[in-house]
Amino acid sequence: MTGRPVVGVLALQGDVREHLVALARAGADPVPVRREAELAAVHAVVLPGGESTTMSRLLRTFELLEPLRERIASGLPTYGSCAGMILLAREVLDTRADAVGVGGLDVTVRRNAFGRQVDSFETDLDVVGVVGPPVRAVFIRAPWVERVGDGVQVLARVPPGHGAADGRVVAVRQGSVLATSFHPEVTGDGRVHELFLRMVRESADGDMG
Ligand SMILES: NC(=O)CC[C@H](N)C(=O)O
């Protein structure tokens, strides 16, 4: 792919603006997506952090659930952070029965896994595919991954020193789908978005070859 990929940010709820800014800085042409026609025009999509059960409801209201599910299943490069990871997961623990996701990632995640007392915490993570110093990871009522299927690559785990969270999987990749429990869009460190854009380019070049 030459030029800047057009990357949609699902804009029904959540920290849409932060992802639009991070994507533009990382070298994409970001666009908010609220309609099927907008989704049809993107090379890739980001599902932002926010509230996964609310986003699930809005996806149905805006008639985006099926179109998104179909495009992801047919290989649309997709990045989900936090609530976005929950929407991509095949199985979600501790959620509402009617909170349907879009699939794409063969993992089981637990919502609000870090404990109700600890709403948010930060730590430094080594993330596979991100070079340089560790990534400052901000977790806000975040999920973690409890099961990874075949074909899912673990990109990061919580380092020791965080009690029950030690060793928990918090970043994964399956094919062109990337997901993180944390929010790189809020720290100003563009390296996770850059990793995603490399995946977008690889996927586009693969399609042409
Ligand atoms: N920061 C976030 O995206 C939080 C996710 C939220 N707890 C949910 O269940 O969807």
CSV table of C-alpha atoms and ligand atoms in Angstrom, one decimal:
chain,number,residue,atom,x,y,z
A,1,MET,CA,0.0,0.0,0.0
A,2,THR,CA,1.3,3.4,-0.9
A,3,GLY,CA,-0.1,6.5,0.8
A,4,ARG,CA,-2.0,6.7,4.1
A,5,PRO,CA,-4.5,4.0,4.9
A,6,VAL,CA,-8.0,5.1,5.7
A,7,VAL,CA,-8.7,3.9,9.2
A,8,GLY,CA,-12.2,4.1,10.7
A,9,VAL,CA,-12.9,4.6,14.4
A,10,LEU,CA,-16.2,3.2,15.5
A,11,ALA,CA,-17.8,6.4,16.8
A,12,LEU,CA,-20.9,5.3,18.8
A,13,GLN,CA,-19.4,5.8,22.2
A,14,GLY,CA,-16.1,5.9,24.0
A,15,ASP,CA,-12.7,7.6,23.5
A,16,VAL,CA,-13.1,8.1,19.8
A,17,ARG,CA,-11.3,11.4,19.5
A,18,GLU,CA,-8.2,10.1,21.2
A,19,HIS,CA,-7.9,7.3,18.6
A,20,LEU,CA,-8.5,9.7,15.7
A,21,VAL,CA,-5.6,11.8,17.0
A,22,ALA,CA,-3.3,8.9,17.6
A,23,LEU,CA,-4.0,7.4,14.2
A,24,ALA,CA,-3.4,10.6,12.4
A,25,ARG,CA,-0.1,11.0,14.2
A,26,ALA,CA,0.9,7.4,13.4
A,27,GLY,CA,0.3,8.0,9.6
A,28,ALA,CA,-3.3,7.1,8.8
A,29,ASP,CA,-6.2,9.1,7.5
A,30,PRO,CA,-8.7,8.5,10.4
A,31,VAL,CA,-12.4,8.8,9.9
A,32,PRO,CA,-15.3,8.3,12.4
A,33,VAL,CA,-17.6,5.4,11.5
A,34,ARG,CA,-21.3,5.4,12.4
A,35,ARG,CA,-22.9,4.0,9.3
A,36,GLU,CA,-22.6,1.0,7.1
A,37,ALA,CA,-21.5,3.1,4.1
A,38,GLU,CA,-18.7,4.7,6.2
A,39,LEU,CA,-17.6,1.2,7.3
A,40,ALA,CA,-17.5,0.1,3.7
A,41,ALA,CA,-15.0,2.8,2.8
A,42,VAL,CA,-12.2,2.0,5.3
A,43,HIS,CA,-9.0,-0.1,5.0
A,44,ALA,CA,-9.1,-0.9,8.7
A,45,VAL,CA,-11.1,-0.1,11.8
A,46,VAL,CA,-10.5,0.7,15.5
A,47,LEU,CA,-13.0,-0.2,18.2
A,48,PRO,CA,-12.2,2.3,21.0
A,49,GLY,CA,-12.4,2.0,24.8
A,50,GLY,CA,-15.6,2.9,26.5
A,51,GLU,CA,-18.4,0.6,27.7
A,52,SER,CA,-18.8,-2.6,25.8
A,53,THR,CA,-22.4,-3.4,26.7
A,54,THR,CA,-23.4,0.1,25.6
A,55,MET,CA,-21.4,-0.2,22.4
A,56,SER,CA,-23.0,-3.6,21.7
A,57,ARG,CA,-26.5,-2.1,22.1
A,58,LEU,CA,-25.6,0.9,19.9
A,59,LEU,CA,-24.1,-1.4,17.2
A,60,ARG,CA,-27.5,-3.0,16.9
A,61,THR,CA,-29.4,0.3,17.0
A,62,PHE,CA,-27.2,1.7,14.2
A,63,GLU,CA,-27.4,-1.6,12.3
A,64,LEU,CA,-23.6,-2.0,12.3
A,65,LEU,CA,-23.3,-5.2,14.2
A,66,GLU,CA,-23.7,-7.6,11.2
A,67,PRO,CA,-21.8,-5.5,8.7
A,68,LEU,CA,-18.9,-5.1,11.2
A,69,ARG,CA,-18.9,-8.8,12.0
A,70,GLU,CA,-18.9,-9.7,8.3
A,71,ARG,CA,-16.0,-7.4,7.4
A,72,ILE,CA,-13.9,-8.5,10.3
A,73,ALA,CA,-14.6,-12.2,9.4
A,74,SER,CA,-13.4,-11.5,5.9
A,75,GLY,CA,-10.1,-10.0,7.0
A,76,LEU,CA,-10.6,-6.3,7.8
A,77,PRO,CA,-7.6,-5.3,10.0
A,78,THR,CA,-9.1,-4.4,13.3
A,79,TYR,CA,-7.7,-3.0,16.6
A,80,GLY,CA,-9.7,-3.1,19.8
A,81,SER,CA,-8.6,-1.3,23.0
A,82,CYS,CA,-10.3,-2.3,26.3
A,83,ALA,CA,-14.0,-2.3,25.5
A,84,GLY,CA,-12.9,-2.9,21.9
A,85,MET,CA,-11.1,-6.0,23.0
A,86,ILE,CA,-14.2,-7.2,24.8
A,87,LEU,CA,-16.3,-6.7,21.6
A,88,LEU,CA,-13.8,-8.8,19.5
A,89,ALA,CA,-13.5,-11.7,22.0
A,90,ARG,CA,-15.2,-14.9,21.2
A,91,GLU,CA,-16.2,-15.4,24.8
A,92,VAL,CA,-16.7,-12.8,27.6
A,93,LEU,CA,-17.0,-13.5,31.3
A,94,ASP,CA,-18.8,-11.2,33.7
A,95,THR,CA,-20.9,-9.4,31.1
A,96,ARG,CA,-24.6,-9.1,30.3
A,97,ALA,CA,-26.2,-11.9,28.4
A,98,ASP,CA,-27.5,-9.6,25.7
A,99,ALA,CA,-24.1,-7.9,25.1
A,100,VAL,CA,-23.2,-9.5,21.7
A,101,GLY,CA,-19.8,-8.9,20.2
A,102,VAL,CA,-18.4,-8.8,16.7
A,103,GLY,CA,-16.0,-11.7,17.0
A,104,GLY,CA,-12.6,-12.0,15.2
A,105,LEU,CA,-10.5,-13.0,18.2
A,106,ASP,CA,-10.5,-16.5,19.6
A,107,VAL,CA,-10.0,-15.6,23.2
A,108,THR,CA,-11.9,-15.6,26.5
A,109,VAL,CA,-11.8,-12.2,28.3
A,110,ARG,CA,-13.0,-11.3,31.8
A,111,ARG,CA,-14.6,-7.9,32.0
A,112,ASN,CA,-13.5,-5.5,34.8
A,113,ALA,CA,-11.0,-8.1,35.7
A,114,PHE,CA,-8.6,-6.0,37.7
A,115,GLY,CA,-11.0,-5.7,40.6
A,116,ARG,CA,-13.7,-3.3,41.6
A,117,GLN,CA,-11.6,-1.5,44.2
A,118,VAL,CA,-8.9,-0.8,41.6
A,119,ASP,CA,-10.6,1.2,38.9
A,120,SER,CA,-7.4,1.9,37.1
A,121,PHE,CA,-3.7,1.4,37.3
A,122,GLU,CA,-0.6,1.9,35.2
A,123,THR,CA,2.4,-0.2,34.6
A,124,ASP,CA,5.3,-0.6,32.1
A,125,LEU,CA,4.9,-3.4,29.6
A,126,ASP,CA,7.1,-5.1,27.0
A,127,VAL,CA,4.9,-5.5,24.0
A,128,VAL,CA,6.0,-7.9,21.1
A,129,GLY,CA,6.3,-5.8,17.9
A,130,VAL,CA,7.0,-2.5,19.8
A,131,VAL,CA,10.7,-1.6,19.8
A,132,GLY,CA,12.4,0.7,22.3
A,133,PRO,CA,11.5,1.3,25.9
A,134,PRO,CA,8.5,-0.4,27.5
A,135,VAL,CA,5.1,0.9,26.8
A,136,ARG,CA,3.4,2.8,29.6
A,137,ALA,CA,0.1,1.0,29.9
A,138,VAL,CA,-3.0,2.6,31.4
A,139,PHE,CA,-5.7,0.2,32.5
A,140,ILE,CA,-9.2,1.7,33.2
A,141,ARG,CA,-11.8,-0.9,34.4
A,142,ALA,CA,-10.0,-3.2,32.0
A,143,PRO,CA,-10.5,-6.8,30.9
A,144,TRP,CA,-7.8,-9.4,30.8
A,145,VAL,CA,-7.5,-12.4,28.6
A,146,GLU,CA,-8.0,-15.8,30.4
A,147,ARG,CA,-7.8,-18.1,27.4
A,148,VAL,CA,-6.1,-17.8,24.0
A,149,GLY,CA,-7.0,-20.1,21.2
A,150,ASP,CA,-4.7,-21.6,18.6
A,151,GLY,CA,-3.4,-19.0,16.3
A,152,VAL,CA,-3.6,-16.2,18.9
A,153,GLN,CA,-0.2,-14.6,19.7
A,154,VAL,CA,0.3,-13.2,23.1
A,155,LEU,CA,2.0,-9.8,22.8
A,156,ALA,CA,2.1,-8.7,26.4
A,157,ARG,CA,1.6,-9.9,30.0
A,158,VAL,CA,1.4,-7.9,33.3
A,159,PRO,CA,4.8,-8.0,34.9
A,160,PRO,CA,5.3,-9.2,38.5
A,161,GLY,CA,4.3,-6.9,41.4
A,162,HIS,CA,0.6,-6.5,40.6
A,163,GLY,CA,-0.9,-9.3,42.8
A,164,ALA,CA,-3.6,-11.2,41.1
A,165,ALA,CA,-2.9,-9.5,37.8
A,166,ASP,CA,0.7,-10.9,37.6
A,167,GLY,CA,1.3,-12.7,34.3
A,168,ARG,CA,-2.2,-11.9,32.9
A,169,VAL,CA,-2.4,-11.5,29.1
A,170,VAL,CA,-3.2,-8.0,28.2
A,171,ALA,CA,-2.3,-7.7,24.5
A,172,VAL,CA,-2.9,-10.3,21.7
A,173,ARG,CA,-2.9,-10.6,17.9
A,174,GLN,CA,-4.7,-13.0,15.7
A,175,GLY,CA,-4.0,-12.5,12.0
A,176,SER,CA,-4.9,-8.9,11.3
A,177,VAL,CA,-6.8,-8.4,14.6
A,178,LEU,CA,-5.0,-6.7,17.4
A,179,ALA,CA,-6.3,-6.1,20.9
A,180,THR,CA,-5.0,-4.5,24.1
A,181,SER,CA,-6.6,-4.3,27.6
A,182,PHE,CA,-5.0,-0.9,28.0
A,183,HIS,CA,-5.4,2.5,26.3
A,184,PRO,CA,-2.3,3.5,24.3
A,185,GLU,CA,-4.5,6.3,22.8
A,186,VAL,CA,-4.3,8.3,26.1
A,187,THR,CA,-0.6,8.4,26.7
A,188,GLY,CA,0.8,10.1,23.6
A,189,ASP,CA,3.0,7.1,22.8
A,190,GLY,CA,2.1,6.2,19.2
A,191,ARG,CA,3.9,2.9,19.0
A,192,VAL,CA,0.9,0.6,19.4
A,193,HIS,CA,-1.0,2.5,16.7
A,194,GLU,CA,2.1,2.3,14.5
A,195,LEU,CA,2.2,-1.4,15.0
A,196,PHE,CA,-1.4,-1.6,13.9
A,197,LEU,CA,-0.7,0.5,10.8
A,198,ARG,CA,2.1,-1.9,9.9
A,199,MET,CA,-0.4,-4.8,10.2
A,200,VAL,CA,-2.8,-2.8,7.9
A,201,ARG,CA,-0.1,-2.3,5.3
A,202,GLU,CA,1.0,-5.9,5.5
A,203,SER,CA,-2.6,-7.0,5.0
A,204,ALA,CA,-3.1,-4.7,2.0
A,205,ASP,CA,0.1,-5.8,0.4
A,206,GLY,CA,-0.8,-9.5,1.0
A,207,ASP,CA,-4.1,-8.9,-0.8
A,208,MET,CA,-2.4,-7.5,-3.8
A,209,GLY,CA,0.2,-10.2,-4.0
B,1,LIG,N1,-11.9,1.5,29.5
B,1,LIG,C1,-12.7,0.6,29.1
B,1,LIG,O1,-12.9,0.5,27.8
B,1,LIG,C2,-13.5,-0.1,30.1
B,1,LIG,C3,-14.3,-1.3,29.5
B,1,LIG,C4,-15.6,-1.5,30.3
B,1,LIG,N2,-15.3,-1.8,31.7
B,1,LIG,C5,-16.4,-2.5,29.7
B,1,LIG,O2,-16.8,-3.4,30.2
B,1,LIG,O3,-16.8,-2.3,28.5
